[in-house]
mmCIF file with all atom_site columns, C-alpha atoms in Angstrom:
data_model
loop_
_atom_site.group_PDB
_atom_site.id
_atom_site.type_symbol
_atom_site.label_atom_id
_atom_site.label_alt_id
_atom_site.label_comp_id
_atom_site.label_asym_id
_atom_site.label_entity_id
_atom_site.label_seq_id
_atom_site.pdbx_PDB_ins_code
_atom_site.Cartn_x
_atom_site.Cartn_y
_atom_site.Cartn_z
_atom_site.occupancy
_atom_site.B_iso_or_equiv
_atom_site.pdbx_formal_charge
_atom_site.auth_seq_id
_atom_site.auth_comp_id
_atom_site.auth_asym_id
_atom_site.auth_atom_id
_atom_site.pdbx_PDB_model_num
ATOM 1   C CA . SER H 1 1   ? 0.467   12.904  9.782   1.00 87.00 ? 1   SER H CA 1
ATOM 2   C CA . ILE H 1 2   ? -1.008  9.486   9.142   1.00 91.00 ? 2   ILE H CA 1
ATOM 3   C CA . MET H 1 3   ? -4.164  10.520  11.027  1.00 94.00 ? 3   MET H CA 1
ATOM 4   C CA . THR H 1 4   ? -4.611  13.481  8.905   1.00 95.00 ? 4   THR H CA 1
ATOM 5   C CA . ILE H 1 5   ? -4.352  11.283  5.790   1.00 96.00 ? 5   ILE H CA 1
ATOM 6   C CA . LEU H 1 6   ? -6.892  8.718   7.255   1.00 97.00 ? 6   LEU H CA 1
ATOM 7   C CA . ARG H 1 7   ? -9.298  11.391  8.213   1.00 97.00 ? 7   ARG H CA 1
ATOM 8   C CA . ALA H 1 8   ? -9.299  12.837  4.674   1.00 97.00 ? 8   ALA H CA 1
ATOM 9   C CA . VAL H 1 9   ? -9.802  9.420   3.002   1.00 98.00 ? 9   VAL H CA 1
ATOM 10  C CA . ARG H 1 10  ? -12.561 8.753   5.474   1.00 98.00 ? 10  ARG H CA 1
ATOM 11  C CA . ARG H 1 11  ? -14.221 12.086  4.744   1.00 97.00 ? 11  ARG H CA 1
ATOM 12  C CA . CYS H 1 12  ? -14.036 11.226  0.994   1.00 97.00 ? 12  CYS H CA 1
ATOM 13  C CA . ASN H 1 13  ? -15.178 7.611   1.858   1.00 97.00 ? 13  ASN H CA 1
ATOM 14  C CA . PRO H 1 14  ? -14.756 5.769   -1.337  1.00 97.00 ? 14  PRO H CA 1
ATOM 15  C CA . PRO H 1 15  ? -16.439 2.228   -1.269  1.00 97.00 ? 15  PRO H CA 1
ATOM 16  C CA . ASP H 1 16  ? -14.445 -0.260  0.817   1.00 97.00 ? 16  ASP H CA 1
ATOM 17  C CA . TRP H 1 17  ? -11.479 1.842   1.140   1.00 98.00 ? 17  TRP H CA 1
ATOM 18  C CA . LEU H 1 18  ? -7.927  1.094   2.739   1.00 98.00 ? 18  LEU H CA 1
ATOM 19  C CA . VAL H 1 19  ? -4.714  3.064   3.063   1.00 97.00 ? 19  VAL H CA 1
ATOM 20  C CA . GLY H 1 20  ? -1.576  0.995   3.168   1.00 93.00 ? 20  GLY H CA 1
ATOM 21  C CA . ALA H 1 21  ? 1.683   -0.182  1.643   1.00 86.00 ? 21  ALA H CA 1
ATOM 22  C CA . GLY H 1 22  ? 4.521   2.180   1.873   1.00 90.00 ? 22  GLY H CA 1
ATOM 23  C CA . LEU H 1 23  ? 2.985   4.674   4.041   1.00 93.00 ? 23  LEU H CA 1
ATOM 24  C CA . LEU H 1 24  ? 2.694   1.954   7.004   1.00 94.00 ? 24  LEU H CA 1
ATOM 25  C CA . ARG H 1 25  ? 5.927   0.344   6.155   1.00 95.00 ? 25  ARG H CA 1
ATOM 26  C CA . ASN H 1 26  ? 7.893   3.607   6.266   1.00 95.00 ? 26  ASN H CA 1
ATOM 27  C CA . LEU H 1 27  ? 6.147   4.641   9.620   1.00 94.00 ? 27  LEU H CA 1
ATOM 28  C CA . VAL H 1 28  ? 6.845   1.263   11.360  1.00 96.00 ? 28  VAL H CA 1
ATOM 29  C CA . TRP H 1 29  ? 10.432  0.739   9.942   1.00 97.00 ? 29  TRP H CA 1
ATOM 30  C CA . ASP H 1 30  ? 11.359  4.431   10.730  1.00 97.00 ? 30  ASP H CA 1
ATOM 31  C CA . HIS H 1 31  ? 10.091  3.984   14.276  1.00 96.00 ? 31  HIS H CA 1
ATOM 32  C CA . LEU H 1 32  ? 11.895  0.820   14.866  1.00 97.00 ? 32  LEU H CA 1
ATOM 33  C CA . HIS H 1 33  ? 15.284  2.387   13.368  1.00 97.00 ? 33  HIS H CA 1
ATOM 34  C CA . GLY H 1 34  ? 14.860  5.236   15.860  1.00 97.00 ? 34  GLY H CA 1
ATOM 35  C CA . TYR H 1 35  ? 14.561  7.768   12.922  1.00 96.00 ? 35  TYR H CA 1
ATOM 36  C CA . ARG H 1 36  ? 13.395  11.122  14.130  1.00 93.00 ? 36  ARG H CA 1
ATOM 37  C CA . GLN H 1 37  ? 12.691  12.387  10.549  1.00 91.00 ? 37  GLN H CA 1
ATOM 38  C CA . PRO H 1 38  ? 10.103  10.355  8.767   1.00 90.00 ? 38  PRO H CA 1
ATOM 39  C CA . THR H 1 39  ? 10.800  8.841   5.471   1.00 91.00 ? 39  THR H CA 1
ATOM 40  C CA . PRO H 1 40  ? 8.291   10.314  3.242   1.00 87.00 ? 40  PRO H CA 1
ATOM 41  C CA . PRO H 1 41  ? 6.295   7.767   1.080   1.00 83.00 ? 41  PRO H CA 1
ATOM 42  C CA . ARG H 1 42  ? 6.501   8.329   -2.711  1.00 85.00 ? 42  ARG H CA 1
ATOM 43  C CA . ASP H 1 43  ? 2.617   8.418   -2.743  1.00 91.00 ? 43  ASP H CA 1
ATOM 44  C CA . ILE H 1 44  ? -0.409  7.468   -0.484  1.00 95.00 ? 44  ILE H CA 1
ATOM 45  C CA . ASP H 1 45  ? -1.870  4.220   -1.712  1.00 93.00 ? 45  ASP H CA 1
ATOM 46  C CA . VAL H 1 46  ? -5.688  4.277   -1.378  1.00 97.00 ? 46  VAL H CA 1
ATOM 47  C CA . ALA H 1 47  ? -7.322  1.063   -2.576  1.00 97.00 ? 47  ALA H CA 1
ATOM 48  C CA . PHE H 1 48  ? -10.994 0.983   -2.886  1.00 97.00 ? 48  PHE H CA 1
ATOM 49  C CA . PHE H 1 49  ? -13.438 -1.484  -4.432  1.00 97.00 ? 49  PHE H CA 1
ATOM 50  C CA . ASP H 1 50  ? -16.330 -0.295  -6.512  1.00 97.00 ? 50  ASP H CA 1
ATOM 51  C CA . PRO H 1 51  ? -17.535 -2.673  -9.094  1.00 96.00 ? 51  PRO H CA 1
ATOM 52  C CA . ALA H 1 52  ? -20.151 -0.515  -10.340 1.00 96.00 ? 52  ALA H CA 1
ATOM 53  C CA . ASP H 1 53  ? -17.757 1.719   -12.094 1.00 95.00 ? 53  ASP H CA 1
ATOM 54  C CA . LEU H 1 54  ? -14.791 0.177   -13.603 1.00 94.00 ? 54  LEU H CA 1
ATOM 55  C CA . SER H 1 55  ? -13.619 3.014   -15.672 1.00 94.00 ? 55  SER H CA 1
ATOM 56  C CA . PRO H 1 56  ? -10.253 4.831   -15.398 1.00 92.00 ? 56  PRO H CA 1
ATOM 57  C CA . GLU H 1 57  ? -12.298 7.902   -14.540 1.00 95.00 ? 57  GLU H CA 1
ATOM 58  C CA . ARG H 1 58  ? -13.389 6.396   -11.308 1.00 96.00 ? 58  ARG H CA 1
ATOM 59  C CA . ASP H 1 59  ? -9.832  6.353   -10.031 1.00 95.00 ? 59  ASP H CA 1
ATOM 60  C CA . ALA H 1 60  ? -9.351  9.969   -11.247 1.00 96.00 ? 60  ALA H CA 1
ATOM 61  C CA . ALA H 1 61  ? -12.560 11.062  -9.533  1.00 97.00 ? 61  ALA H CA 1
ATOM 62  C CA . VAL H 1 62  ? -11.529 9.667   -6.166  1.00 98.00 ? 62  VAL H CA 1
ATOM 63  C CA . THR H 1 63  ? -7.974  10.986  -6.526  1.00 97.00 ? 63  THR H CA 1
ATOM 64  C CA . ALA H 1 64  ? -9.556  14.398  -7.475  1.00 97.00 ? 64  ALA H CA 1
ATOM 65  C CA . GLN H 1 65  ? -11.919 14.165  -4.232  1.00 97.00 ? 65  GLN H CA 1
ATOM 66  C CA . LEU H 1 66  ? -8.979  13.446  -1.954  1.00 98.00 ? 66  LEU H CA 1
ATOM 67  C CA . THR H 1 67  ? -6.791  16.199  -3.423  1.00 97.00 ? 67  THR H CA 1
ATOM 68  C CA . ALA H 1 68  ? -9.508  18.566  -2.791  1.00 97.00 ? 68  ALA H CA 1
ATOM 69  C CA . VAL H 1 69  ? -9.346  17.776  0.854   1.00 97.00 ? 69  VAL H CA 1
ATOM 70  C CA . LEU H 1 70  ? -5.503  17.422  1.207   1.00 96.00 ? 70  LEU H CA 1
ATOM 71  C CA . PRO H 1 71  ? -3.733  19.041  -1.867  1.00 96.00 ? 71  PRO H CA 1
ATOM 72  C CA . ASP H 1 72  ? -0.256  18.578  -0.758  1.00 93.00 ? 72  ASP H CA 1
ATOM 73  C CA . VAL H 1 73  ? -0.334  14.682  -0.760  1.00 94.00 ? 73  VAL H CA 1
ATOM 74  C CA . ALA H 1 74  ? 0.440   12.534  -3.809  1.00 94.00 ? 74  ALA H CA 1
ATOM 75  C CA . TRP H 1 75  ? -2.570  10.323  -3.860  1.00 96.00 ? 75  TRP H CA 1
ATOM 76  C CA . GLU H 1 76  ? -2.705  7.271   -5.733  1.00 93.00 ? 76  GLU H CA 1
ATOM 77  C CA . ALA H 1 77  ? -6.318  6.042   -5.550  1.00 96.00 ? 77  ALA H CA 1
ATOM 78  C CA . THR H 1 78  ? -6.948  2.674   -7.269  1.00 95.00 ? 78  THR H CA 1
ATOM 79  C CA . ASN H 1 79  ? -10.229 0.853   -7.888  1.00 97.00 ? 79  ASN H CA 1
ATOM 80  C CA . GLN H 1 80  ? -9.236  -2.727  -7.022  1.00 96.00 ? 80  GLN H CA 1
ATOM 81  C CA . ALA H 1 81  ? -12.426 -4.007  -8.932  1.00 95.00 ? 81  ALA H CA 1
ATOM 82  C CA . ALA H 1 82  ? -10.897 -2.736  -12.166 1.00 94.00 ? 82  ALA H CA 1
ATOM 83  C CA . VAL H 1 83  ? -7.267  -3.998  -11.836 1.00 92.00 ? 83  VAL H CA 1
ATOM 84  C CA . HIS H 1 84  ? -7.700  -7.035  -13.895 1.00 92.00 ? 84  HIS H CA 1
ATOM 85  C CA . LEU H 1 85  ? -8.667  -4.888  -16.718 1.00 90.00 ? 85  LEU H CA 1
ATOM 86  C CA . TRP H 1 86  ? -5.232  -3.195  -17.059 1.00 87.00 ? 86  TRP H CA 1
ATOM 87  C CA . TYR H 1 87  ? -3.000  -5.412  -15.286 1.00 83.00 ? 87  TYR H CA 1
ATOM 88  C CA . ALA H 1 88  ? -1.546  -7.497  -18.123 1.00 81.00 ? 88  ALA H CA 1
ATOM 89  C CA . GLN H 1 89  ? -0.907  -4.151  -20.098 1.00 86.00 ? 89  GLN H CA 1
ATOM 90  C CA . VAL H 1 90  ? 1.082   -2.844  -17.344 1.00 83.00 ? 90  VAL H CA 1
ATOM 91  C CA . PHE H 1 91  ? 2.757   -6.091  -15.929 1.00 81.00 ? 91  PHE H CA 1
ATOM 92  C CA . GLY H 1 92  ? 2.431   -8.598  -18.728 1.00 82.00 ? 92  GLY H CA 1
ATOM 93  C CA . LYS H 1 93  ? 0.404   -10.957 -16.925 1.00 83.00 ? 93  LYS H CA 1
ATOM 94  C CA . THR H 1 94  ? -3.205  -11.671 -16.847 1.00 89.00 ? 94  THR H CA 1
ATOM 95  C CA . VAL H 1 95  ? -4.957  -11.789 -13.316 1.00 88.00 ? 95  VAL H CA 1
ATOM 96  C CA . PRO H 1 96  ? -8.361  -12.688 -12.190 1.00 90.00 ? 96  PRO H CA 1
ATOM 97  C CA . PRO H 1 97  ? -10.791 -10.026 -11.045 1.00 92.00 ? 97  PRO H CA 1
ATOM 98  C CA . LEU H 1 98  ? -10.604 -9.300  -7.307  1.00 94.00 ? 98  LEU H CA 1
ATOM 99  C CA . THR H 1 99  ? -13.429 -9.628  -4.862  1.00 95.00 ? 99  THR H CA 1
ATOM 100 C CA . SER H 1 100 ? -12.519 -6.930  -2.390  1.00 96.00 ? 100 SER H CA 1
ATOM 101 C CA . ALA H 1 101 ? -9.902  -4.190  -1.257  1.00 96.00 ? 101 ALA H CA 1
ATOM 102 C CA . ALA H 1 102 ? -8.937  -6.732  1.446   1.00 96.00 ? 102 ALA H CA 1
ATOM 103 C CA . ALA H 1 103 ? -8.183  -9.394  -1.349  1.00 95.00 ? 103 ALA H CA 1
ATOM 104 C CA . ALA H 1 104 ? -6.172  -6.888  -3.384  1.00 95.00 ? 104 ALA H CA 1
ATOM 105 C CA . ILE H 1 105 ? -3.958  -6.099  -0.342  1.00 95.00 ? 105 ILE H CA 1
ATOM 106 C CA . ALA H 1 106 ? -3.036  -9.832  -0.420  1.00 95.00 ? 106 ALA H CA 1
ATOM 107 C CA . THR H 1 107 ? -1.470  -9.443  -3.772  1.00 93.00 ? 107 THR H CA 1
ATOM 108 C CA . TRP H 1 108 ? 0.806   -6.489  -3.043  1.00 92.00 ? 108 TRP H CA 1
ATOM 109 C CA . PRO H 1 109 ? 4.455   -7.161  -3.682  1.00 91.00 ? 109 PRO H CA 1
ATOM 110 C CA . GLU H 1 110 ? 5.927   -7.827  -0.245  1.00 94.00 ? 110 GLU H CA 1
ATOM 111 C CA . THR H 1 111 ? 4.394   -9.370  2.861   1.00 95.00 ? 111 THR H CA 1
ATOM 112 C CA . ALA H 1 112 ? 5.380   -6.502  5.040   1.00 95.00 ? 112 ALA H CA 1
ATOM 113 C CA . THR H 1 113 ? 3.544   -4.052  2.854   1.00 93.00 ? 113 THR H CA 1
ATOM 114 C CA . CYS H 1 114 ? 0.351   -6.180  2.389   1.00 95.00 ? 114 CYS H CA 1
ATOM 115 C CA . THR H 1 115 ? -0.911  -4.175  5.331   1.00 96.00 ? 115 THR H CA 1
ATOM 116 C CA . ALA H 1 116 ? -3.628  -1.548  5.014   1.00 97.00 ? 116 ALA H CA 1
ATOM 117 C CA . VAL H 1 117 ? -6.083  0.308   7.450   1.00 97.00 ? 117 VAL H CA 1
ATOM 118 C CA . ARG H 1 118 ? -9.325  2.100   7.429   1.00 98.00 ? 118 ARG H CA 1
ATOM 119 C CA . LEU H 1 119 ? -10.107 4.638   10.101  1.00 98.00 ? 119 LEU H CA 1
ATOM 120 C CA . LEU H 1 120 ? -13.541 3.832   11.417  1.00 97.00 ? 120 LEU H CA 1
ATOM 121 C CA . PRO H 1 121 ? -16.117 6.543   12.481  1.00 96.00 ? 121 PRO H CA 1
ATOM 122 C CA . ASP H 1 122 ? -15.111 6.148   16.214  1.00 97.00 ? 122 ASP H CA 1
ATOM 123 C CA . ASP H 1 123 ? -11.390 6.750   15.310  1.00 96.00 ? 123 ASP H CA 1
ATOM 124 C CA . SER H 1 124 ? -10.506 3.006   15.760  1.00 96.00 ? 124 SER H CA 1
ATOM 125 C CA . LEU H 1 125 ? -8.508  1.166   13.147  1.00 96.00 ? 125 LEU H CA 1
ATOM 126 C CA . HIS H 1 126 ? -9.673  -1.742  11.066  1.00 97.00 ? 126 HIS H CA 1
ATOM 127 C CA . ILE H 1 127 ? -6.421  -3.345  10.142  1.00 97.00 ? 127 ILE H CA 1
ATOM 128 C CA . VAL H 1 128 ? -6.054  -5.752  6.984   1.00 97.00 ? 128 VAL H CA 1
ATOM 129 C CA . ALA H 1 129 ? -3.056  -7.994  7.248   1.00 97.00 ? 129 ALA H CA 1
ATOM 130 C CA . PRO H 1 130 ? -3.366  -11.204 5.219   1.00 96.00 ? 130 PRO H CA 1
ATOM 131 C CA . PHE H 1 131 ? 0.067   -12.320 5.975   1.00 96.00 ? 131 PHE H CA 1
ATOM 132 C CA . GLY H 1 132 ? 0.007   -11.085 9.510   1.00 96.00 ? 132 GLY H CA 1
ATOM 133 C CA . LEU H 1 133 ? 2.145   -8.253  11.090  1.00 97.00 ? 133 LEU H CA 1
ATOM 134 C CA . GLU H 1 134 ? 5.298   -10.222 12.016  1.00 97.00 ? 134 GLU H CA 1
ATOM 135 C CA . ASP H 1 135 ? 7.260   -9.389  8.780   1.00 97.00 ? 135 ASP H CA 1
ATOM 136 C CA . LEU H 1 136 ? 6.377   -5.858  9.273   1.00 97.00 ? 136 LEU H CA 1
ATOM 137 C CA . PHE H 1 137 ? 7.369   -5.556  12.899  1.00 97.00 ? 137 PHE H CA 1
ATOM 138 C CA . GLN H 1 138 ? 10.265  -7.800  12.541  1.00 97.00 ? 138 GLN H CA 1
ATOM 139 C CA . MET H 1 139 ? 11.584  -5.664  9.541   1.00 97.00 ? 139 MET H CA 1
ATOM 140 C CA . ILE H 1 140 ? 11.658  -8.746  7.116   1.00 97.00 ? 140 ILE H CA 1
ATOM 141 C CA . LEU H 1 141 ? 11.359  -7.948  3.509   1.00 96.00 ? 141 LEU H CA 1
ATOM 142 C CA . ARG H 1 142 ? 9.866   -11.073 1.833   1.00 95.00 ? 142 ARG H CA 1
ATOM 143 C CA . ARG H 1 143 ? 8.439   -11.488 -1.766  1.00 94.00 ? 143 ARG H CA 1
ATOM 144 C CA . ASN H 1 144 ? 4.782   -12.137 -2.085  1.00 92.00 ? 144 ASN H CA 1
ATOM 145 C CA . PRO H 1 145 ? 4.658   -14.597 -4.753  1.00 89.00 ? 145 PRO H CA 1
ATOM 146 C CA . ALA H 1 146 ? 1.087   -13.943 -5.691  1.00 88.00 ? 146 ALA H CA 1
ATOM 147 C CA . ARG H 1 147 ? 2.043   -11.551 -8.467  1.00 85.00 ? 147 ARG H CA 1
ATOM 148 C CA . VAL H 1 148 ? 5.563   -10.756 -8.218  1.00 85.00 ? 148 VAL H CA 1
ATOM 149 C CA . THR H 1 149 ? 8.500   -12.504 -9.943  1.00 87.00 ? 149 THR H CA 1
ATOM 150 C CA . GLN H 1 150 ? 11.915  -12.721 -8.179  1.00 90.00 ? 150 GLN H CA 1
ATOM 151 C CA . ALA H 1 151 ? 13.294  -10.357 -10.781 1.00 89.00 ? 151 ALA H CA 1
ATOM 152 C CA . GLN H 1 152 ? 10.554  -7.791  -10.108 1.00 88.00 ? 152 GLN H CA 1
ATOM 153 C CA . PHE H 1 153 ? 11.290  -8.188  -6.292  1.00 92.00 ? 153 PHE H CA 1
ATOM 154 C CA . HIS H 1 154 ? 14.944  -7.409  -6.955  1.00 92.00 ? 154 HIS H CA 1
ATOM 155 C CA . LYS H 1 155 ? 14.235  -4.491  -9.096  1.00 91.00 ? 155 LYS H CA 1
ATOM 156 C CA . ARG H 1 156 ? 11.776  -3.030  -6.419  1.00 89.00 ? 156 ARG H CA 1
ATOM 157 C CA . LEU H 1 157 ? 14.503  -3.800  -3.665  1.00 90.00 ? 157 LEU H CA 1
ATOM 158 C CA . GLN H 1 158 ? 16.918  -1.518  -5.761  1.00 91.00 ? 158 GLN H CA 1
ATOM 159 C CA . ASP H 1 159 ? 14.447  1.110   -6.841  1.00 91.00 ? 159 ASP H CA 1
ATOM 160 C CA . LYS H 1 160 ? 13.057  1.686   -3.472  1.00 89.00 ? 160 LYS H CA 1
ATOM 161 C CA . GLN H 1 161 ? 16.459  1.608   -1.784  1.00 91.00 ? 161 GLN H CA 1
ATOM 162 C CA . ILE H 1 162 ? 15.268  -0.439  1.120   1.00 93.00 ? 162 ILE H CA 1
ATOM 163 C CA . ARG H 1 163 ? 18.717  -1.522  2.456   1.00 93.00 ? 163 ARG H CA 1
ATOM 164 C CA . GLN H 1 164 ? 20.120  2.055   2.173   1.00 95.00 ? 164 GLN H CA 1
ATOM 165 C CA . LYS H 1 165 ? 16.935  3.465   3.907   1.00 95.00 ? 165 LYS H CA 1
ATOM 166 C CA . TRP H 1 166 ? 16.532  0.773   6.555   1.00 97.00 ? 166 TRP H CA 1
ATOM 167 C CA . PRO H 1 167 ? 19.787  -1.088  7.139   1.00 97.00 ? 167 PRO H CA 1
ATOM 168 C CA . LEU H 1 168 ? 18.317  -3.324  9.803   1.00 97.00 ? 168 LEU H CA 1
ATOM 169 C CA . VAL H 1 169 ? 15.781  -4.836  7.408   1.00 96.00 ? 169 VAL H CA 1
ATOM 170 C CA . LYS H 1 170 ? 16.429  -8.464  6.710   1.00 97.00 ? 170 LYS H CA 1
ATOM 171 C CA . VAL H 1 171 ? 15.733  -9.556  3.107   1.00 95.00 ? 171 VAL H CA 1
ATOM 172 C CA . ILE H 1 172 ? 14.546  -12.906 2.610   1.00 93.00 ? 172 ILE H CA 1
ATOM 173 C CA . ASP H 1 173 ? 15.156  -13.911 -0.961  1.00 80.00 ? 173 ASP H CA 1
ATOM 174 C CA . GLY H 1 174 ? 13.185  -16.677 -2.070  1.00 62.00 ? 174 GLY H CA 1
#
């Protein structure tokens, strides 16, 4: 369950951590479609921010820590403080360094998935939603122009089979 996942990340507690993207989108859109069977996310995105160690080994160490706690989960832990070092190589575009995990969430590909949470010690949720929650709860898929081109948006729409999985989603192309 999502609480099991959040408790596992809280236990490992990487600096300035947030869990979001597909995990939250799937949870909300499945619920709004009335699905009984949850749509499993491809992986669990854990964004954290550690400017003290920008090495790829830092991502691997957090991933290993999470895997030790919950081995059956496909963890994708990424130090957002280091994204600018590899982004151009992967996506062909130079980006400035980020300043926090929350700032990173604001650059994710679609506004509905620019949503993340942290489970606080009292089990309440700290929610980060730089574009608000309307698109997520109204099932609107809209490109976040911060880093994603229209072509990349269309490719993601196809690759993730958004329309097939959630037919009530309204895609705003622009």
